[in-house]
Tab-separated table of C-alpha atoms and ligand atoms in Angstrom:
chain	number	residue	atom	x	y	z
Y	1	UNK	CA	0.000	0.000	0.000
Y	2	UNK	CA	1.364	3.260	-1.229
Y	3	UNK	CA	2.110	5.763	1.822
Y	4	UNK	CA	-0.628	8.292	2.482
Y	5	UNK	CA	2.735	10.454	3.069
Y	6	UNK	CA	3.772	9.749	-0.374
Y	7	UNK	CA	3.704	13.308	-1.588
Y	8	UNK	CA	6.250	14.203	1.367
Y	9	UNK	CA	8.436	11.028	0.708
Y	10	UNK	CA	10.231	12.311	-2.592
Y	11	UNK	CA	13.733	14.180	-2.407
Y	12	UNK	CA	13.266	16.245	0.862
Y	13	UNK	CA	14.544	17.624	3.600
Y	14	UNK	CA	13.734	14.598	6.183
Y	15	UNK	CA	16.880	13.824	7.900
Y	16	UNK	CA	19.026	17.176	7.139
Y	17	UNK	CA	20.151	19.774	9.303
Y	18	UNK	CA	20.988	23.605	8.031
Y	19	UNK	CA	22.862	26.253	10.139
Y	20	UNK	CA	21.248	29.580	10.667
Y	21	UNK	CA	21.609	32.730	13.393
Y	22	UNK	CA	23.675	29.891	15.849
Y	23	UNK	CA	21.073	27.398	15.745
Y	24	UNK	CA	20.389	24.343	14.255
Y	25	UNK	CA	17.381	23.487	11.973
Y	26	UNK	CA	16.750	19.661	11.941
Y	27	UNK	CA	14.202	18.500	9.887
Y	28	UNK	CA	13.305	15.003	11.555
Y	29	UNK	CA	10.120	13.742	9.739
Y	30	UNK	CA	7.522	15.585	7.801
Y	31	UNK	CA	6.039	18.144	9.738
Y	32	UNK	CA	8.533	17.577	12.766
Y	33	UNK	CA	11.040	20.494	12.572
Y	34	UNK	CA	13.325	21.227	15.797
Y	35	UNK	CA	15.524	24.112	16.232
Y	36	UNK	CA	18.241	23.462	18.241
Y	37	UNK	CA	20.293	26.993	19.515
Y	38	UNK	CA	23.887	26.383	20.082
Y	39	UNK	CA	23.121	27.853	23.654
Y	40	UNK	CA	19.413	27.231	25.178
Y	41	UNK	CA	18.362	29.570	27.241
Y	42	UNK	CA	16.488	27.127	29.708
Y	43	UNK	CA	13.022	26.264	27.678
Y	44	UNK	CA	11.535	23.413	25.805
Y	45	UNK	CA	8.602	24.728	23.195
Y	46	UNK	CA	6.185	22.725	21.233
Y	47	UNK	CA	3.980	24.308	18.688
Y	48	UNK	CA	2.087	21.484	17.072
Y	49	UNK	CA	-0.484	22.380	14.405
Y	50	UNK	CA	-2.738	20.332	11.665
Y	51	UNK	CA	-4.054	17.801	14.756
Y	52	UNK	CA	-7.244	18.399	12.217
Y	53	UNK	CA	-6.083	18.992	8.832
Y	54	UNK	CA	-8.587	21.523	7.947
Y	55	UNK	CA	-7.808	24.174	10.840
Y	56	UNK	CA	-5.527	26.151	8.336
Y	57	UNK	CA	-4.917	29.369	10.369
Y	58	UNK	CA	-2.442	27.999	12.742
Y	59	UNK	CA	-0.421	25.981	9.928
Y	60	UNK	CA	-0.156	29.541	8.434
Y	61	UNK	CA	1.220	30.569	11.558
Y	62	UNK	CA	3.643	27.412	11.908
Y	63	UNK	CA	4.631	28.058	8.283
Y	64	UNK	CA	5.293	31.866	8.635
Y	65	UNK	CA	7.468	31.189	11.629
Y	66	UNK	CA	9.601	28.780	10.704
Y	67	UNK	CA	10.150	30.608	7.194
Y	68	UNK	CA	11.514	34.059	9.228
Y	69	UNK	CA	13.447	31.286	10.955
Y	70	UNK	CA	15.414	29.786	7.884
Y	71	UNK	CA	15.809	33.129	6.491
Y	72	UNK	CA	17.287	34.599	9.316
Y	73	UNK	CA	14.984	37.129	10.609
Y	74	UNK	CA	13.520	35.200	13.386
Y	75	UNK	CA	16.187	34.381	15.621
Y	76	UNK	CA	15.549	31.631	18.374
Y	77	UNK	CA	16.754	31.411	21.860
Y	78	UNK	CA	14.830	28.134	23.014
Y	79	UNK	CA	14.812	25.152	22.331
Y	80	UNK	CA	11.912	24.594	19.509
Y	81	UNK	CA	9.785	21.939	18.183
Y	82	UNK	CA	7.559	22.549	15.466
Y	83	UNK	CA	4.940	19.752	14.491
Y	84	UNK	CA	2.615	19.456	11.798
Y	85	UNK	CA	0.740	16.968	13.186
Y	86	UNK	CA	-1.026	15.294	10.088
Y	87	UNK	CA	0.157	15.832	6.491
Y	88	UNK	CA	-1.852	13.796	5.095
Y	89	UNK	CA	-5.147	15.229	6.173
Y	90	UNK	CA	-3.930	18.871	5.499
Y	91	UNK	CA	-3.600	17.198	1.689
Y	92	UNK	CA	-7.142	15.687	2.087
Y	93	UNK	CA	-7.982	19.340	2.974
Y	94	UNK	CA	-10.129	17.659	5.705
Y	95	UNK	CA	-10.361	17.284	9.643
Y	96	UNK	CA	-8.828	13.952	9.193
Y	97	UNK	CA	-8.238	11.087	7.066
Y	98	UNK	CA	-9.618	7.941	9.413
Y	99	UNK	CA	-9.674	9.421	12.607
Y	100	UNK	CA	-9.673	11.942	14.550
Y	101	UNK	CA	-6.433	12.303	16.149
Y	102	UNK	CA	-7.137	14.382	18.855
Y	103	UNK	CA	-8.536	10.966	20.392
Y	104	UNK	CA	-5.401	8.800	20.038
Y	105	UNK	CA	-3.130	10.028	22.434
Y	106	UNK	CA	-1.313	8.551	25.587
Y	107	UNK	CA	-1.197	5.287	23.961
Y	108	UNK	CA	-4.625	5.038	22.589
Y	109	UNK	CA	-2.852	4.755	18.904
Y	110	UNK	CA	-1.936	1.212	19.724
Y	111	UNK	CA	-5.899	0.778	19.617
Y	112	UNK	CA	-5.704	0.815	14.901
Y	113	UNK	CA	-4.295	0.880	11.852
Y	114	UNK	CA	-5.835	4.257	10.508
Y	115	UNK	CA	-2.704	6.787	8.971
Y	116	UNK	CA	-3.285	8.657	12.623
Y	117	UNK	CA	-2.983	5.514	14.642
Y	118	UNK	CA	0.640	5.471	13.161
Y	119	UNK	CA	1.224	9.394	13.159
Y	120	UNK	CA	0.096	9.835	16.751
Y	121	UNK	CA	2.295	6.887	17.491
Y	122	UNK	CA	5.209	8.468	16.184
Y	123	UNK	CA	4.676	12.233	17.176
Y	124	UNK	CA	4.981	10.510	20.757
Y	125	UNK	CA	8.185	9.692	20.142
Y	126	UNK	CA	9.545	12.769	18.765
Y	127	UNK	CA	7.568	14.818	21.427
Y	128	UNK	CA	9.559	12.229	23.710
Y	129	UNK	CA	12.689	12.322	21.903
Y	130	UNK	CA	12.555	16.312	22.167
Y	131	UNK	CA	11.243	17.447	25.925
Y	132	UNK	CA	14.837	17.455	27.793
Y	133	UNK	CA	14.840	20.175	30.182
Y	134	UNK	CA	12.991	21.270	32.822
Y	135	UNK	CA	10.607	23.932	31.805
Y	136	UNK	CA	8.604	22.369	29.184
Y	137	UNK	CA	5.929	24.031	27.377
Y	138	UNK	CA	3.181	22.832	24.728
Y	139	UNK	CA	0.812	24.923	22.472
Y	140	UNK	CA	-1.370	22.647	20.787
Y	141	UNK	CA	-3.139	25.038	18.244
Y	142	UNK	CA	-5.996	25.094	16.711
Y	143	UNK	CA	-9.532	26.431	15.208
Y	144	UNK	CA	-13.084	25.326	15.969
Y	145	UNK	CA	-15.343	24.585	13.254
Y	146	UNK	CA	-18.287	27.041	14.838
Y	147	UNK	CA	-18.537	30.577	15.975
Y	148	UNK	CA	-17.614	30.856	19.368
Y	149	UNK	CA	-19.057	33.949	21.953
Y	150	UNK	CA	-15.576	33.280	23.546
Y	151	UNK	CA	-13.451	33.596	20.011
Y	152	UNK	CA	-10.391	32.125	21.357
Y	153	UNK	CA	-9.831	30.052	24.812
Y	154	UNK	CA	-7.897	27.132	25.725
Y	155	UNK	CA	-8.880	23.855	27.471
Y	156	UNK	CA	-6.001	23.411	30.537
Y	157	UNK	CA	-5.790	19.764	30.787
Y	158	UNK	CA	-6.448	17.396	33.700
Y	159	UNK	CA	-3.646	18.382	36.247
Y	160	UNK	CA	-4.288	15.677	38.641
Y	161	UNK	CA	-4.573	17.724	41.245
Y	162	UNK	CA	-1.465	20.223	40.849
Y	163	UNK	CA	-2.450	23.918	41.179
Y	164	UNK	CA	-3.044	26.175	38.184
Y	165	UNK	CA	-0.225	28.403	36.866
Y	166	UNK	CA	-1.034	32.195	36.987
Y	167	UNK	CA	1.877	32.618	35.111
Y	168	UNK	CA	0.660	30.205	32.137
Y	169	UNK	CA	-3.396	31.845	32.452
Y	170	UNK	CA	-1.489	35.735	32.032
Y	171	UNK	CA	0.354	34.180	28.602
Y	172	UNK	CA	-2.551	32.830	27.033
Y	173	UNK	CA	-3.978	36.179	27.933
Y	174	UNK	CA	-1.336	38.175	26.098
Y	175	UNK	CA	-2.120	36.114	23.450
Y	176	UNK	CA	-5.638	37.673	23.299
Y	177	UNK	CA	-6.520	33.667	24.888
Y	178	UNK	CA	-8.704	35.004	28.221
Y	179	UNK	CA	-11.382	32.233	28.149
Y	180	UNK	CA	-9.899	28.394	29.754
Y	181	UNK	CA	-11.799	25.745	30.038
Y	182	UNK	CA	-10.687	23.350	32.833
Y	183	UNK	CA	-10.753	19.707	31.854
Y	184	UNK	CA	-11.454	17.660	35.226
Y	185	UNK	CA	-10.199	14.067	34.001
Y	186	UNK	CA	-7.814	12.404	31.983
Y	187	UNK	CA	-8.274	12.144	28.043
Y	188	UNK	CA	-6.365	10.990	24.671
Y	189	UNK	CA	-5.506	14.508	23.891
Y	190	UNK	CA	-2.596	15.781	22.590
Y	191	UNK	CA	-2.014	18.525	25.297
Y	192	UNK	CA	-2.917	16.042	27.963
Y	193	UNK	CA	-0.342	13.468	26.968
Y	194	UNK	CA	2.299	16.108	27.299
Y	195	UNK	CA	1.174	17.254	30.764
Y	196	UNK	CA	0.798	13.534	31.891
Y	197	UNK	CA	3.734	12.011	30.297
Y	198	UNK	CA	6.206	14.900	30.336
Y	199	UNK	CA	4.995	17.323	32.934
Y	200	UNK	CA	4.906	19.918	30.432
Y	201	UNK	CA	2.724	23.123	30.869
Y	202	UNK	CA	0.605	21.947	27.341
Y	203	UNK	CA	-2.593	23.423	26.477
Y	204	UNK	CA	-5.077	23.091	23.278
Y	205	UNK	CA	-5.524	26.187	21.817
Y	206	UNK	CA	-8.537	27.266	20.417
Y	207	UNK	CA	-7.623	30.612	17.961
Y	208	UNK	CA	-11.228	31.015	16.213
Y	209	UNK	CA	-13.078	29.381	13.348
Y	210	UNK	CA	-11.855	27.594	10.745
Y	211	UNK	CA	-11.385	29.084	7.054
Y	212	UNK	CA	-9.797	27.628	4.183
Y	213	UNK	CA	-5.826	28.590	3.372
Y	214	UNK	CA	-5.518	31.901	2.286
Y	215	UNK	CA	-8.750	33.573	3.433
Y	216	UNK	CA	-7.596	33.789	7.348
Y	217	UNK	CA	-7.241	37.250	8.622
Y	218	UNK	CA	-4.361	37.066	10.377
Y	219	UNK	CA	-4.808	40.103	12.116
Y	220	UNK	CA	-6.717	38.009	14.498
Y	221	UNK	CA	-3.905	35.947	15.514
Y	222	UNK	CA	-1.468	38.565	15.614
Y	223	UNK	CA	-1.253	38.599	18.900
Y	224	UNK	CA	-0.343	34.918	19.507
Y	225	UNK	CA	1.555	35.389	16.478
Y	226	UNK	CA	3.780	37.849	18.624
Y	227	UNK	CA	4.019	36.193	21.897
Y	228	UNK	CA	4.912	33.049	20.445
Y	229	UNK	CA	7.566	34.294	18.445
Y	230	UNK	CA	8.353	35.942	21.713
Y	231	UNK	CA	8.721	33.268	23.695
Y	232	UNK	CA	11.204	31.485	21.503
Y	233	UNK	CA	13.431	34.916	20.926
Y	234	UNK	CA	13.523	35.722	24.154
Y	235	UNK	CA	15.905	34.439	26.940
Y	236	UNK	CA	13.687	35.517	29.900
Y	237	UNK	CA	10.310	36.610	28.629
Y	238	UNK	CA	8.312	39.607	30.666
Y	239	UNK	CA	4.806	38.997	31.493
Y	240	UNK	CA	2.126	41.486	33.074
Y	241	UNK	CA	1.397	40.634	36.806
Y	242	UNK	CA	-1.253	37.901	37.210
Y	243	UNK	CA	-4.600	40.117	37.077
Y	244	UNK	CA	-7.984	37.293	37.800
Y	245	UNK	CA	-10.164	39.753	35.682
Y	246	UNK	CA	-8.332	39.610	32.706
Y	247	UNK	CA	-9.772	35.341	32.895
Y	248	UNK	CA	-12.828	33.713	31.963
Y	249	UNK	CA	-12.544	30.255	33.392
Y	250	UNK	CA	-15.164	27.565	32.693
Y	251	UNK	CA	-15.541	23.966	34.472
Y	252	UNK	CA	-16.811	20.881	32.322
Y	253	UNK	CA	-20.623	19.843	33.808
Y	254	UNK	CA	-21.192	17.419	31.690
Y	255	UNK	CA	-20.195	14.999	28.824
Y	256	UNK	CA	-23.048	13.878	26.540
Y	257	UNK	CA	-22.291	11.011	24.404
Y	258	UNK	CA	-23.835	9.489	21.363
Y	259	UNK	CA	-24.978	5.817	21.936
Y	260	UNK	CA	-27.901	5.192	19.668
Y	261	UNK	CA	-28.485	5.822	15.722
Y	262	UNK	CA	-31.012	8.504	16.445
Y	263	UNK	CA	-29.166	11.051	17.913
Y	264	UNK	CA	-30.256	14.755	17.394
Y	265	UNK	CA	-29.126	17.524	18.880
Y	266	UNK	CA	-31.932	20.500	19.580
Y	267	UNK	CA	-30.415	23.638	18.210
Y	268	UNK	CA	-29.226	24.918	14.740
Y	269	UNK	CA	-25.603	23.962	13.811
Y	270	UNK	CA	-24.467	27.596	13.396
Y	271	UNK	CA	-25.059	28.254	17.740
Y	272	UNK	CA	-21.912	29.296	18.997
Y	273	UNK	CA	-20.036	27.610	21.346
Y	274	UNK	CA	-20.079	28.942	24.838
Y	275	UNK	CA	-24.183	29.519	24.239
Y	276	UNK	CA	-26.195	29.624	27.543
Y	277	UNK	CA	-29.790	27.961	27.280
Y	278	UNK	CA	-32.424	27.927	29.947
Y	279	UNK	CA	-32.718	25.716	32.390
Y	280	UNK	CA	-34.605	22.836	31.294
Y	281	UNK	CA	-34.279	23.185	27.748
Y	282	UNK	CA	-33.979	19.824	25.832
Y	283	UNK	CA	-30.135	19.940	24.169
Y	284	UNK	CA	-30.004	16.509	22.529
Y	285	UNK	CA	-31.706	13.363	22.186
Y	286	UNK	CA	-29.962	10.303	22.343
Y	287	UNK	CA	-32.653	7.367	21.037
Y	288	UNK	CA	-35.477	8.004	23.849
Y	289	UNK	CA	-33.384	9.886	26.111
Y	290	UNK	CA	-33.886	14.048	26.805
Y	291	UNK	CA	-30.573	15.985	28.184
Y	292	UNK	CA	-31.724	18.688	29.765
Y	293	UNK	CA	-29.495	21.926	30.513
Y	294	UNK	CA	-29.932	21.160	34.648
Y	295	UNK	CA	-27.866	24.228	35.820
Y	296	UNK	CA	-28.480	28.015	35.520
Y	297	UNK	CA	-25.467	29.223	33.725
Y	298	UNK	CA	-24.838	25.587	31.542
Y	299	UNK	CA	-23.192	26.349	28.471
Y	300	UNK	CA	-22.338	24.562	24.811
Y	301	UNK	CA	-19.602	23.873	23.445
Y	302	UNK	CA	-18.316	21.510	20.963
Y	303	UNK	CA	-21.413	20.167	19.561
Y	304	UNK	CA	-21.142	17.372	17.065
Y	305	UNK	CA	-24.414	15.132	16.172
Y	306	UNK	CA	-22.087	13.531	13.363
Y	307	UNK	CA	-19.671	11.601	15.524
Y	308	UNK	CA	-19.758	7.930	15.900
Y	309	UNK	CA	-21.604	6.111	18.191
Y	310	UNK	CA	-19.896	6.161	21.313
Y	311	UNK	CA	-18.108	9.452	20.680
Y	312	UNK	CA	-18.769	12.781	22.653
Y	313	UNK	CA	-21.421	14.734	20.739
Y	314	UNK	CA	-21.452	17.522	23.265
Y	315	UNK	CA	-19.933	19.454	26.175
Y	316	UNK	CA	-21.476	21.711	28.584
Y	317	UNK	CA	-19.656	23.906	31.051
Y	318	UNK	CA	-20.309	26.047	33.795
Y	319	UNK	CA	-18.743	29.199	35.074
Y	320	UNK	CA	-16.539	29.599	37.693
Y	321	UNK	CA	-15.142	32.190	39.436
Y	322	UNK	CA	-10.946	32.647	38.782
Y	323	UNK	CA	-10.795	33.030	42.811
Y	324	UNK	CA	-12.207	29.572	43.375
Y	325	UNK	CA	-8.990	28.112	41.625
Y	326	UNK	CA	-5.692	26.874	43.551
Y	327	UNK	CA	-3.283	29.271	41.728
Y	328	UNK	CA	0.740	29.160	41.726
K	1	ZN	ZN1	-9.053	21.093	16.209
């Protein structure tokens, strides 16, 4: 069977190095592109884009980067890993080719044979092969496919416990991030494997809705844009004081699944994530079974009718106030 990364398999880059502004630019796989500085100023830094091939805006971003990089006018100070995590579907010019990949982390890739079974299986390794220091940092990037009345947030992974870092909550913020949704168990993300398995601070980031290449305004990102290039430029990089207002934090409330063939969700596809509905209001029906919004202040977000049975079809959340958090 021919490989799905076929295109990416001619003459290429995989397996060369170049030289540029004291660093080293090591092209390890497709997609997987480290910069190495010839003196690290004390961070590891993921950027992984394309988890869903069709969430073009942060591949722009990825691409734009690492171009000022190899010509010189984006020089890096910190260790750098940038991952495009699936070729293949960015090709496809869809979400995915087999399977979502977002759901195949911390092992669950040993679980198939689709093309992201064996791409999540190997981006462990390089993610693995990378992380060497201490401080350890992943930005897991992407766009939603719906309107959102929080444009851009990020979901901060199961911490098992460990308090939440101000220090992470005022970055996202610079990077116009001030909504965080607080995942309360483990999962087969991406961010959450590199929390878990490599104690990195690793978030999924959420940047606004998806458009095809070319017709993202990147003015909207250009504030990530900066502080990421920051980040990597910088030896010791200068945040704002921690300020709780700047935050919108959200809790998960609930996790509706799909487990019958009828399944039918209750409001028009274009409703925006982070939509309050009244209480009692019928969300879904799964076969013979109403899910009612139970709590004043119960929220939407990532609705999906279309997944398979057995898959999350929905989220809700609930507010909660930034001084209820244990902060570090
Ligand atoms: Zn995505």
């Amino acid at each position: 069977m021919p490989s799905v990364l076929g295109p990416y398999e001619g003459p290429s880059l995989i397996g060369t190095a170049q030289r540029v502004n004291s660093a080293s630019v090591e092209f390890w796989d497709a997609g997987v592109i480290v910069v190495e500085p010839d003196a690290p100023a004390g961070k590891d830094v993921v950027f992984s884009c394309a988890v869903h091939g069709d969430e073009t805006a942060p591949i722009e971003m990825v691409r734009d980067m690492l171009h000022d990089i190899l010509a010189g006018q984006l020089t890096v100070k910190q260790r750098t890993l940038f991952l495009i995590a699936n070729p293949a579907a960015i090709v496809n010019g869809t979400r995915f080719v087999d399977m979502n990949m977002n759901r195949l982390f911390s092992g669950a890739h040993a679980n198939g044979n689709s093309p992201e079974h064996a791409r999540a299986a190997k981006i462990e390794q390089y993610v693995g092969r990378f992380f060497k220091q201490q401080q350890r940092f992943h930005y897991d990037l992407h766009t939603a496919i719906r309107d959102s009345a929080h444009e851009k947030f990020a979901v901060y992974p199961f911490t098992h416990g460990a308090p939440y870092k101000k220090q992470q909550l005022t970055f996202l913020a610079e990077c116009g991030v001030d909504t965080i949704l607080l995942n309360q168990a483990p999962t087969t993300t991406f961010s959450y494997f590199s929390v878990r398995e490599h104690q990195a601070d690793a978030f999924t980031v959420e940047l606004g809705k998806v458009r095809p290449f070319g017709q993202n305004d990147m003015s909207r990102f250009a504030k990530a844009d900066t502080m990421f290039r920051k980040l990597i430029a910088t030896e010791t990089l200068q945040l704002p004081e921690f300020d709780a207002s700047r935050h919108h934090i959200y809790d998960v409330c609930r996790t509706i699944n799909r487990t019958a063939q009828n399944f039918e969700l209750n409001f028009p596809d274009d409703v925006a994530n982070f939509t309050e509905f009244d209480t009692g209001f019928v969300l879904a029906r799964d076969g013979e079974t109403p899910y009612r919004v139970e709590r004043s202040g119960e929220r939407i977000i990532f609705p999906n009718a279309q997944v398979a049975i057995g898959q999350r079809a929905l989220l809700t959340v609930i507010p909660l106030p930034v001084e209820q958090l244990e902060l570090v």
